[in-house]
mmCIF file of C-alpha atoms in Angstrom:
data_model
loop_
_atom_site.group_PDB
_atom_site.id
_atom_site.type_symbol
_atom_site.label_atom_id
_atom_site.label_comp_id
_atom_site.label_asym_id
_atom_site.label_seq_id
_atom_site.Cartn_x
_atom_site.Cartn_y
_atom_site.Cartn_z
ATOM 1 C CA UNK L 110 65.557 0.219 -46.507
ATOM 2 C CA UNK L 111 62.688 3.009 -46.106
ATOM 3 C CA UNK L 112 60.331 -0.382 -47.164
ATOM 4 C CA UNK L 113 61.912 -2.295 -44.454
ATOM 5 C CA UNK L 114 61.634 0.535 -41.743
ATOM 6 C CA UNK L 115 57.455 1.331 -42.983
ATOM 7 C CA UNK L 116 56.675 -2.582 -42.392
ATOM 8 C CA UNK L 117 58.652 -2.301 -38.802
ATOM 9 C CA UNK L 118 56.793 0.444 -37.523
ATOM 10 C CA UNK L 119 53.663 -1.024 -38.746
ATOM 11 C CA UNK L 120 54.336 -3.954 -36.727
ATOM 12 C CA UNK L 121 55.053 -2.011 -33.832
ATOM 13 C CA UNK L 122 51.767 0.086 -33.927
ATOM 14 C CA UNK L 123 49.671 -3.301 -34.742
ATOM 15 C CA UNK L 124 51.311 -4.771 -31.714
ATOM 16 C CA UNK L 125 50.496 -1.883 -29.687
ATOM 17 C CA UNK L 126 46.810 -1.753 -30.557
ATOM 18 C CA UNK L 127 46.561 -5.564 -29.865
ATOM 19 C CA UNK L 128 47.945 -4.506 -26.344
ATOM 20 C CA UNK L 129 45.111 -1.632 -26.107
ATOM 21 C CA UNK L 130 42.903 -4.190 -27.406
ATOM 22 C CA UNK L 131 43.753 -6.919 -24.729
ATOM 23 C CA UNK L 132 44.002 -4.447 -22.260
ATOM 24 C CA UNK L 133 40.246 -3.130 -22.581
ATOM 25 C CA UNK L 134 39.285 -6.941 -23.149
ATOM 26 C CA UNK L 135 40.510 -7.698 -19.587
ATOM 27 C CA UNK L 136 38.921 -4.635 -17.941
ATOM 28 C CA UNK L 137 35.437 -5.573 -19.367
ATOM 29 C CA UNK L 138 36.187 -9.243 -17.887
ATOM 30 C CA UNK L 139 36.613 -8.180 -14.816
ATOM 31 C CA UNK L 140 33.921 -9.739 -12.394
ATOM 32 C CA UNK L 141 31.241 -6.708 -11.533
ATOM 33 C CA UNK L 142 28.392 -6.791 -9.456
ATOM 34 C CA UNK L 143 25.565 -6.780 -12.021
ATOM 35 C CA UNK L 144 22.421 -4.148 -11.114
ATOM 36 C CA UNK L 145 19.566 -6.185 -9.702
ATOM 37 C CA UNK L 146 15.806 -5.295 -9.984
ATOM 38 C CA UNK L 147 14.398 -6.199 -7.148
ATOM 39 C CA UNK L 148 11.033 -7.368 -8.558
ATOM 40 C CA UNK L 149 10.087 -8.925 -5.175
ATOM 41 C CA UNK L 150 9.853 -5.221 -3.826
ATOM 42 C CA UNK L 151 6.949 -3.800 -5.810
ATOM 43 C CA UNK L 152 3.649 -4.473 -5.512
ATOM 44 C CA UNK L 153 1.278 -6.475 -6.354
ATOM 45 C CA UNK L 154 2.612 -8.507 -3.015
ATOM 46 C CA UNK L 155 0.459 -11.042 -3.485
ATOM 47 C CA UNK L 156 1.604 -11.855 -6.881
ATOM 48 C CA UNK L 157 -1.598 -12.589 -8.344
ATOM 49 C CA UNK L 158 -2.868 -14.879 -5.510
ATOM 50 C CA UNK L 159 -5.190 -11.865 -4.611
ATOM 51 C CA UNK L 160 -7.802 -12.557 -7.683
ATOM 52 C CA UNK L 161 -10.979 -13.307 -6.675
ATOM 53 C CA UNK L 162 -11.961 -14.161 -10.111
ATOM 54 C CA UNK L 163 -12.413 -17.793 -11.977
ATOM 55 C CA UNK L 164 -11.662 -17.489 -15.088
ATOM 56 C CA UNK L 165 -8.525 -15.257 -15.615
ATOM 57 C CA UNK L 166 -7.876 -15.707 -19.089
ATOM 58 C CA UNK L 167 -4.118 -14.518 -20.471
ATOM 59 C CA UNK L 168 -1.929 -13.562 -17.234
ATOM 60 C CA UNK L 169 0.078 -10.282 -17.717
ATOM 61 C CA UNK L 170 1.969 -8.772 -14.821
ATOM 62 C CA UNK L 171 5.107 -6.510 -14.861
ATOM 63 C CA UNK L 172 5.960 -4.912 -11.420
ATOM 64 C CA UNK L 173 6.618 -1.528 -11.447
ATOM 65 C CA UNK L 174 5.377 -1.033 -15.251
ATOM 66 C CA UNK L 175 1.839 -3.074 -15.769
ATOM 67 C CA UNK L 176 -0.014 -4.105 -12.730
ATOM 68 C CA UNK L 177 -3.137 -2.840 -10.522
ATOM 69 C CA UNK L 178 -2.288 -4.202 -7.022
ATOM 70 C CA UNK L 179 -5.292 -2.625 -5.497
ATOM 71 C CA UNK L 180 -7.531 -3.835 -8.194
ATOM 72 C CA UNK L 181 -9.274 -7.428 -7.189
ATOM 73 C CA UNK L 182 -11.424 -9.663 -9.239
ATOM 74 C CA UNK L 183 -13.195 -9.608 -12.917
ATOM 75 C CA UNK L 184 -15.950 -6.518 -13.595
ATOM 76 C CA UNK L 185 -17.512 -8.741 -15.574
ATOM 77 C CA UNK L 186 -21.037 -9.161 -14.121
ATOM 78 C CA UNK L 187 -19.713 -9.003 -10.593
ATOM 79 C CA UNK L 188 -22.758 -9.923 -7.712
ATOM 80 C CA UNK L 189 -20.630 -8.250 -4.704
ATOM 81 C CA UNK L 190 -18.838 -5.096 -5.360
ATOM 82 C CA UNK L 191 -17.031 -3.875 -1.819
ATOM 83 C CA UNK L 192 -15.044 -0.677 -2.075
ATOM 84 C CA UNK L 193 -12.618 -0.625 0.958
ATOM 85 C CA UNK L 194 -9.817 1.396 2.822
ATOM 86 C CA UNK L 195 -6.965 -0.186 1.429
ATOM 87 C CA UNK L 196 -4.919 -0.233 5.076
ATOM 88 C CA UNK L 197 -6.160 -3.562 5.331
ATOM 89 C CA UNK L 198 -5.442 -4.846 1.495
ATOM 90 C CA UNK L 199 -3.522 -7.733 2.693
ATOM 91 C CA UNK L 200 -6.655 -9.370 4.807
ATOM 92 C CA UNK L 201 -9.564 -9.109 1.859
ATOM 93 C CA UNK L 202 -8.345 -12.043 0.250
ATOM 94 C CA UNK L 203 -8.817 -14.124 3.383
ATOM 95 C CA UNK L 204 -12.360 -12.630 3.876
ATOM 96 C CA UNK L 205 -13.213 -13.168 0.623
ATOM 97 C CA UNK L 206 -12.202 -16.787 0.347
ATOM 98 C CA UNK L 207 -13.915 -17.357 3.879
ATOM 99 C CA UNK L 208 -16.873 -15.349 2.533
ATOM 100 C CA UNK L 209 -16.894 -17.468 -0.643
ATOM 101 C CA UNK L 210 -16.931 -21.056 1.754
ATOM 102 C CA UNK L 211 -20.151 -19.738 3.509
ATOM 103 C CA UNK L 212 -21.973 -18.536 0.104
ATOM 104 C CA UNK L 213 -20.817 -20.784 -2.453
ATOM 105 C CA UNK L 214 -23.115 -19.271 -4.750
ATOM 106 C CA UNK L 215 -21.153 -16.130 -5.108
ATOM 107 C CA UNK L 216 -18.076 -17.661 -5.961
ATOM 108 C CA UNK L 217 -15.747 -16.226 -8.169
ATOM 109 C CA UNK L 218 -18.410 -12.755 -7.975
ATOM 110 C CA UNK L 219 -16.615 -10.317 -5.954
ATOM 111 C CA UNK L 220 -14.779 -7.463 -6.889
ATOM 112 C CA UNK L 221 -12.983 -5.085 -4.577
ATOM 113 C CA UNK L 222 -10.591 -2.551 -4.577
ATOM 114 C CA UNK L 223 -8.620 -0.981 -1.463
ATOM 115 C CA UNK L 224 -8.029 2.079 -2.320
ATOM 116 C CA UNK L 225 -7.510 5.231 0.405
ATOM 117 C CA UNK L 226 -11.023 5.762 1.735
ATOM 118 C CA UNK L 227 -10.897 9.534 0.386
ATOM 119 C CA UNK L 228 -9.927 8.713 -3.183
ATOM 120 C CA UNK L 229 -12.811 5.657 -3.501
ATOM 121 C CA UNK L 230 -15.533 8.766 -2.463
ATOM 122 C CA UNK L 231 -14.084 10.638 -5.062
ATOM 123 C CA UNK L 232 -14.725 7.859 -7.302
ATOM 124 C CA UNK L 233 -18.266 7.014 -5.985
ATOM 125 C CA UNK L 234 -18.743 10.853 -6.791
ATOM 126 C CA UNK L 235 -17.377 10.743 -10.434
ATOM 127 C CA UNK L 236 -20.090 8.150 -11.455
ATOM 128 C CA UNK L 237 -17.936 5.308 -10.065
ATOM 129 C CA UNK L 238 -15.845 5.589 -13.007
ATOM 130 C CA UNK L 239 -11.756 5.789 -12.276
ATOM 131 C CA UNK L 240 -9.172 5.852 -14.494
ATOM 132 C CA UNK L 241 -5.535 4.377 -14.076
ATOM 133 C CA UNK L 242 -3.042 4.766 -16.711
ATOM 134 C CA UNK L 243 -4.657 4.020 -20.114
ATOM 135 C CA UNK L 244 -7.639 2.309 -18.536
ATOM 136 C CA UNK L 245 -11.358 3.784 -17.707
ATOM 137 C CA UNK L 246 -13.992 1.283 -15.925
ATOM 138 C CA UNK L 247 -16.870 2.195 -14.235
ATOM 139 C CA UNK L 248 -18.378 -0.397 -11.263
ATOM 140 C CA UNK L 249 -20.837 0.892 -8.845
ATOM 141 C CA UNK L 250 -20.112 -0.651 -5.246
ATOM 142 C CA UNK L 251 -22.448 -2.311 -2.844
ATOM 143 C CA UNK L 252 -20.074 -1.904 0.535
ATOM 144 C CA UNK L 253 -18.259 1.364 1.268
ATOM 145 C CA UNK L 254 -15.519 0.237 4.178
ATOM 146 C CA UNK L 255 -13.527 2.570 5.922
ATOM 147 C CA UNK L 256 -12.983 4.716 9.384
ATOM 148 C CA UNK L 257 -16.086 5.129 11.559
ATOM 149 C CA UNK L 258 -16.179 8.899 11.458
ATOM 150 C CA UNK L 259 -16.029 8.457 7.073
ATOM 151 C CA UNK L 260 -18.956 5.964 7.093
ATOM 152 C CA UNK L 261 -21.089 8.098 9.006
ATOM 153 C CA UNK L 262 -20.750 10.977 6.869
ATOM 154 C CA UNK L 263 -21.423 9.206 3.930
ATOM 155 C CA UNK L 264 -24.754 8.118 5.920
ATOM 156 C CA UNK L 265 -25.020 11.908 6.484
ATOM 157 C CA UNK L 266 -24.391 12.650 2.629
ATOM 158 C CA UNK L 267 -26.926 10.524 1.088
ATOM 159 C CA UNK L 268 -24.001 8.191 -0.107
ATOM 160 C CA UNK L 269 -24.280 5.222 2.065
ATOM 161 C CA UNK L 270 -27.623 3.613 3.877
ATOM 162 C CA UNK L 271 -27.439 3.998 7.946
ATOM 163 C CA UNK L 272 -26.349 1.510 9.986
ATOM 164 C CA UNK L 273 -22.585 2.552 10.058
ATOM 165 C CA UNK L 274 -21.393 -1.389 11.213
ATOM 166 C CA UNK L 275 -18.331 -1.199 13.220
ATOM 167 C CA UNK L 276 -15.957 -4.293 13.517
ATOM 168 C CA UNK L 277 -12.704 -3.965 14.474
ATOM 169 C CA UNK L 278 -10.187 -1.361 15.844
ATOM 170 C CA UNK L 279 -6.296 -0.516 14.694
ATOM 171 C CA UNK L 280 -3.511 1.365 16.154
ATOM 172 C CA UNK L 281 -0.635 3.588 14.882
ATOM 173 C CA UNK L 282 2.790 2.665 14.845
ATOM 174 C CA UNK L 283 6.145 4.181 13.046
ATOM 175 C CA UNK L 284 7.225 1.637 10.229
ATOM 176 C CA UNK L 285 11.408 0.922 9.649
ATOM 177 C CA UNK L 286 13.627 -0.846 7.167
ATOM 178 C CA UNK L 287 14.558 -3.778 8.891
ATOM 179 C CA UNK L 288 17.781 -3.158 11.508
ATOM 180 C CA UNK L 289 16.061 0.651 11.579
ATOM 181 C CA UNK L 290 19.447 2.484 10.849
ATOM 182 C CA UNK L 291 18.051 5.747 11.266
ATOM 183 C CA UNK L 292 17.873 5.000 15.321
ATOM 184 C CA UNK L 293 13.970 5.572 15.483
ATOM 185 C CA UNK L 294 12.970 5.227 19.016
ATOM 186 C CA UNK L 295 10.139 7.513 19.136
ATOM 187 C CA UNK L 296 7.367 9.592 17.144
ATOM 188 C CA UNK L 297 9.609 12.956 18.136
ATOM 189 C CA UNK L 298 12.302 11.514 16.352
ATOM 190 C CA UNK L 299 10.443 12.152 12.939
ATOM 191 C CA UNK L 300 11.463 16.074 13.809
ATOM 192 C CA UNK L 301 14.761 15.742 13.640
ATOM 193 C CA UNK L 302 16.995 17.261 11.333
ATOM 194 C CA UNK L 303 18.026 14.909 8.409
ATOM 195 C CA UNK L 304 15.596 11.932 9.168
ATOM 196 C CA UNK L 305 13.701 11.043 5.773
ATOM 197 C CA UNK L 306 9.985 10.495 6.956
ATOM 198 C CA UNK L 307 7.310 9.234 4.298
ATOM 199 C CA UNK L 308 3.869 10.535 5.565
ATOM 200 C CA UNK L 309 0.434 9.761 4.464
ATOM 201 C CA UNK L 310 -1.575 12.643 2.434
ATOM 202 C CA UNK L 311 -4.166 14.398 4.318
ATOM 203 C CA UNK L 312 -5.725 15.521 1.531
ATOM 204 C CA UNK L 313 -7.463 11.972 0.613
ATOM 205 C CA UNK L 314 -5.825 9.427 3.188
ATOM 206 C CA UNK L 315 -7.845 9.153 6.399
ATOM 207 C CA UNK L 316 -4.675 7.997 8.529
ATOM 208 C CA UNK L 317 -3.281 11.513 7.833
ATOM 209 C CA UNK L 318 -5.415 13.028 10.276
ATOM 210 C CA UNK L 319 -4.730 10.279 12.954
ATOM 211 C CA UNK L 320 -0.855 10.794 12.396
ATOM 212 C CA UNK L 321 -1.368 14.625 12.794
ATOM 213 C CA UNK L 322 -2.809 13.491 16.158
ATOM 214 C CA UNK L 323 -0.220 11.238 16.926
ATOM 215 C CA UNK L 324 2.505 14.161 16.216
ATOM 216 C CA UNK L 325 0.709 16.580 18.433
ATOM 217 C CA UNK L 326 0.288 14.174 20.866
ATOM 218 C CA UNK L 327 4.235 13.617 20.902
ATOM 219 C CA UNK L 328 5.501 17.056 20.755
ATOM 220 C CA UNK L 329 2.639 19.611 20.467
ATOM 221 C CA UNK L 330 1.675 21.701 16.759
ATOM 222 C CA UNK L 331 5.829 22.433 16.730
ATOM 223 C CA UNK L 332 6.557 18.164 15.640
ATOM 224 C CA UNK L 333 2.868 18.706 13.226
ATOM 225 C CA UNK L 334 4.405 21.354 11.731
ATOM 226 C CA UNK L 335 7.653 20.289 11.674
ATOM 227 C CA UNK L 336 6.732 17.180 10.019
ATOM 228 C CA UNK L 337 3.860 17.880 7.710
ATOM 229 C CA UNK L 338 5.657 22.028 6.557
ATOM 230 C CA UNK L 339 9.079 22.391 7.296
ATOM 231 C CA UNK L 340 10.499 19.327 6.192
ATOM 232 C CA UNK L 341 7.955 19.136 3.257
ATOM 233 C CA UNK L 342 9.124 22.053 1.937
ATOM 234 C CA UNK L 343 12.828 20.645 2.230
ATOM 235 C CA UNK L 344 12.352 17.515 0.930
ATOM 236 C CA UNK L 345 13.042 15.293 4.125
ATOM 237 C CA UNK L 346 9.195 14.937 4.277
ATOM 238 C CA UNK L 347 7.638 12.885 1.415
ATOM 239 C CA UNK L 348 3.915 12.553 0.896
ATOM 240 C CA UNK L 349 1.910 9.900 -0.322
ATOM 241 C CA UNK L 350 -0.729 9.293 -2.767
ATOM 242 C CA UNK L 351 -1.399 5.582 -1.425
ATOM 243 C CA UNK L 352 0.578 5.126 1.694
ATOM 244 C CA UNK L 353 -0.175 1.469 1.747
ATOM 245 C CA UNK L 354 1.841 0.864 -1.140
ATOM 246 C CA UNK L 355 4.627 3.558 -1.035
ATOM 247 C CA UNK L 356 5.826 3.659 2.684
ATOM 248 C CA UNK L 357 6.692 0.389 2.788
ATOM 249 C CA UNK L 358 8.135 0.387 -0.732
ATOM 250 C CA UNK L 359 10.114 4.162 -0.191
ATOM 251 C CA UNK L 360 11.290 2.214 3.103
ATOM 252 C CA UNK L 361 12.753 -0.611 1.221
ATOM 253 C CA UNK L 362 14.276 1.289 -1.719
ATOM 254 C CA UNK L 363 15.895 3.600 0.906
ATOM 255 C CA UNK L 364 14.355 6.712 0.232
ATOM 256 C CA UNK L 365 12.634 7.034 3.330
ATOM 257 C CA UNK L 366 13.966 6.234 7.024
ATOM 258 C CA UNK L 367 10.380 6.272 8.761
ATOM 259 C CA UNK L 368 6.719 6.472 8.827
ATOM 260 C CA UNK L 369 3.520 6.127 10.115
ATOM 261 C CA UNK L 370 1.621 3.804 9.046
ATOM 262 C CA UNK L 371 -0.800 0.882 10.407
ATOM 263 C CA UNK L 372 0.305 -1.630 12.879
ATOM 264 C CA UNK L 373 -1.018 -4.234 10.899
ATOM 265 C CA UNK L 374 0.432 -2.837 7.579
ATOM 266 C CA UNK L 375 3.731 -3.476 9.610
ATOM 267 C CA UNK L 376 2.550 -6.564 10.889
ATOM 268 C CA UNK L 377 1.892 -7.692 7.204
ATOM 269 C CA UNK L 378 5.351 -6.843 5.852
ATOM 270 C CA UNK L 379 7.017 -8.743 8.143
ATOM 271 C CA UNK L 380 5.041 -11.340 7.741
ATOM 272 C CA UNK L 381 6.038 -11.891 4.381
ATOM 273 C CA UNK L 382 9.686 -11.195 4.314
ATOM 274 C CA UNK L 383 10.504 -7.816 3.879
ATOM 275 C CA UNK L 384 12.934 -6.141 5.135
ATOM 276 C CA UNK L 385 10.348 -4.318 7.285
ATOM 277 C CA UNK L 386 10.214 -3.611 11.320
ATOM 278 C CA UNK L 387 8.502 -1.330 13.556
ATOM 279 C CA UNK L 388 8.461 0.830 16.278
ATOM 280 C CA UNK L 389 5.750 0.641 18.775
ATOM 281 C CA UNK L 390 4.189 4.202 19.638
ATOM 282 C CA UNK L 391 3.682 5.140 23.471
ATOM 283 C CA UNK L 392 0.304 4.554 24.160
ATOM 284 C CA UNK L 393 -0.768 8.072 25.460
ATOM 285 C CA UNK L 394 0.561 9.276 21.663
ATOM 286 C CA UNK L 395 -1.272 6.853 19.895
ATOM 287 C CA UNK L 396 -4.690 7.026 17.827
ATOM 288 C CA UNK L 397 -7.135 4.154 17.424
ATOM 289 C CA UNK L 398 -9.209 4.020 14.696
ATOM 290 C CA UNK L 399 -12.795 2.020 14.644
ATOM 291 C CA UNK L 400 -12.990 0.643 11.115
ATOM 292 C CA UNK L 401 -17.058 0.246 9.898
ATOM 293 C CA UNK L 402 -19.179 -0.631 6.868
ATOM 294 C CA UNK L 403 -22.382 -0.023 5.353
ATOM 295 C CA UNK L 404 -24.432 -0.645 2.411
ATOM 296 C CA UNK L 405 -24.001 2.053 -0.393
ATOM 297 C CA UNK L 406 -27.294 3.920 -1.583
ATOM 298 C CA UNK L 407 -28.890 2.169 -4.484
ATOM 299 C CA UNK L 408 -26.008 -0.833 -4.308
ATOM 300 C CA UNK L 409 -26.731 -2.910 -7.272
ATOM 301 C CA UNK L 410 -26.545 -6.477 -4.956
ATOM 302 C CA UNK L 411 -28.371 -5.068 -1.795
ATOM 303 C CA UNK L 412 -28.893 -9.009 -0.200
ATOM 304 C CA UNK L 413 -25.018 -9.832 -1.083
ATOM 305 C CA UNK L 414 -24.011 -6.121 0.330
ATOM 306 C CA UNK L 415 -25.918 -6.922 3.782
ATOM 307 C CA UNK L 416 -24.801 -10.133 4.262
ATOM 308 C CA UNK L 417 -20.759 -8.945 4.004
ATOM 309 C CA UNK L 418 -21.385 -6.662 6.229
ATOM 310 C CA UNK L 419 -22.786 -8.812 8.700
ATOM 311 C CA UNK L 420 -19.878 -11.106 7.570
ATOM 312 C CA UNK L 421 -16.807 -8.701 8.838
ATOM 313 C CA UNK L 422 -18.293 -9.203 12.449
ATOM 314 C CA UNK L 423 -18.389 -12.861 12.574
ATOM 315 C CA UNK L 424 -16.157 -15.004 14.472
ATOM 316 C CA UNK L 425 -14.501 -16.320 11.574
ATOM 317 C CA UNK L 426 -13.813 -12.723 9.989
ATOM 318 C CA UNK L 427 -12.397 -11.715 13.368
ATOM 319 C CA UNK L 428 -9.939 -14.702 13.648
ATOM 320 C CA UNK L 429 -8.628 -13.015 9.939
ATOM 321 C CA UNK L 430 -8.398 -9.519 11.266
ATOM 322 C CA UNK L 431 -6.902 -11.293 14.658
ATOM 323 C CA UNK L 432 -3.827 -12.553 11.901
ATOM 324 C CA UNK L 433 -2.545 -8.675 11.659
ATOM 325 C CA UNK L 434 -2.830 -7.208 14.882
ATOM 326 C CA UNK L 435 -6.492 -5.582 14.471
ATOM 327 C CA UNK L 436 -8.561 -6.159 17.724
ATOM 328 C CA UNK L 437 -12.521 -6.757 17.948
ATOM 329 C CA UNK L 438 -14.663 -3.576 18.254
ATOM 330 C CA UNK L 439 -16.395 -4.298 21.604
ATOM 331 C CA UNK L 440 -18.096 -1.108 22.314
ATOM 332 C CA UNK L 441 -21.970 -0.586 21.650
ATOM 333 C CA UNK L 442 -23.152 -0.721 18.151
#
């Protein structure tokens, strides 16, 4: 009888952990929206299509963990190295492949990088060696690209040969995830309590200074200090290291719900897809920058360095620039 009664209730608690069993086998069936990584999102945009170089040998890119987006061509024996403000990244390859057409010689050559024009001086100045990651290269540059009032101080320095060659001009404007949920209609908005800005860094990014301008422009040192202090300190401003790269990224992951940035950066985004918009910036707040070039001291290729710079102000590297927004430079040169 006790027998009988031991196998019963060992049945019932086998039954009973089937039911436990079926019952967590359902849950885990349940349909679930599966976390996506949105490899689309992170740079290198281009996707490799950026590459000046021939012969590429074994492909390896991995978004967000192994890739140098603002890293173009092969160092190996290159006969045109251009160093260049990276806020205009997107048009290089476009130059360079028009470049290429008209010198045929030099294809397959170039290597550039677009880099913020502060950190590529601070290269120039460490022997033109830069490290990234686990990596150390040194390539000494033939162009030096970048704002107007940059090129002639590196004239001024001993860094770069005079003339400064100007060629074409950009303006400011506040860049949104697409919809622009955060209401942005203006540059005072940026103030306001709670709205997430993403800022370029004055300490190397050229555009820093322009946006300080912009801000005091708008709403006097108050909005500058609001912007670039207060809400630093608390978190709701966030600084960049290469806004190129991370406003429009911070924008799409939603960490950010506005910056300044480039029209044409803007211009680019939505260009190719992403969920990027912007909001224009009242002309009497707004900076223009004058973007030139000139021929680095000592550059390695000095005929190949002279003729890009007499490239960017040809027709045909206009009608690129023309693609994004940037307008001629028409005053005296």
């Amino acid at each position: 009888m006790k027998t009988r009664m031991r196998f019963s209730l060992l049945a019932v608690l086998f039954a009973l952990t089937g039911m436990t069993t079926m019952v967590q086998a359902d849950d885990i069936g349940k349909p679930v929206t599966p976390p996506r990584y949105q490899e689309t999102l992170y740079p290198p945009w281009s996707h490799g299509a950026n590459n000046p170089a021939l012969e590429k040998g074994l492909e390896f890119t991995v978004p967000e963990v192994d890739d140098l987006p603002d890293f173009h061509g092969s160092i190996n024996d290159p006969q045109l190295v251009i160093f260049v403000g990276g806020n205009y990244y997107f048009a290089m390859a476009p130059l360079v492949h028009a470049f290429e057409a008209e010198h045929p010689r030099i294809r397959g050559r170039i290597y550039y990088e677009t880099l913020p024009p502060g950190i590529l001086e601070k290269q120039m100045r460490a022997g033109n060696t830069i490290t990234v990651g686990n990596m150390t290269w040194t390539v000494a540059p033939d162009v030096y690209a970048a704002g107007l009032g940059k090129v002639k101080h590196l004239i001024e320095s001993g860094m770069l040969l005079a003339p400064a060659v100007p060629y074409v001009t950009n303006d400011l404007t506040i860049m949104v995830p697409k919809g622009n949920p955060a209401g942005i209609r203006s540059v005072a908005d940026l103030g306001k309590p709670g709205v997430r800005v993403v800022m370029p860094n004055p300490k190397w990014e050229g555009i820093a200074s322009r946006a300080m301008s912009t801000l005091r422009k708008a709403g006097g040192p108050a909005l500058e200090k609001t912007v670039y202090v207060s809400k630093v300190k608390s978190g709701q401003t966030v600084l960049t290291h290469i806004h190129h790269r991370q406003s429009p990224l911070f924008l799409m992951q939603g960490l950010a719900d506005a910056g300044i940035t480039w029209k044409s950066e803007a211009i680019f985004q939505e260009q190719i897809g992403h969920p990027i918009s912007n909001v224009d910036i009242a002309a009497r707040n707004n900076t223009t920058a004058i973007y030139a070039s000139a021929v680095v001291k000592n550059a390695p290729h000095p005929r190949w360095a002279k003729a890009w710079v007499e490239f960017l102000r040809s027709p045909t590297a206009l009608k690129v620039f023309q693609r994004y927004g940037f307008k001629p430079y028409e005053g005296k040169h």
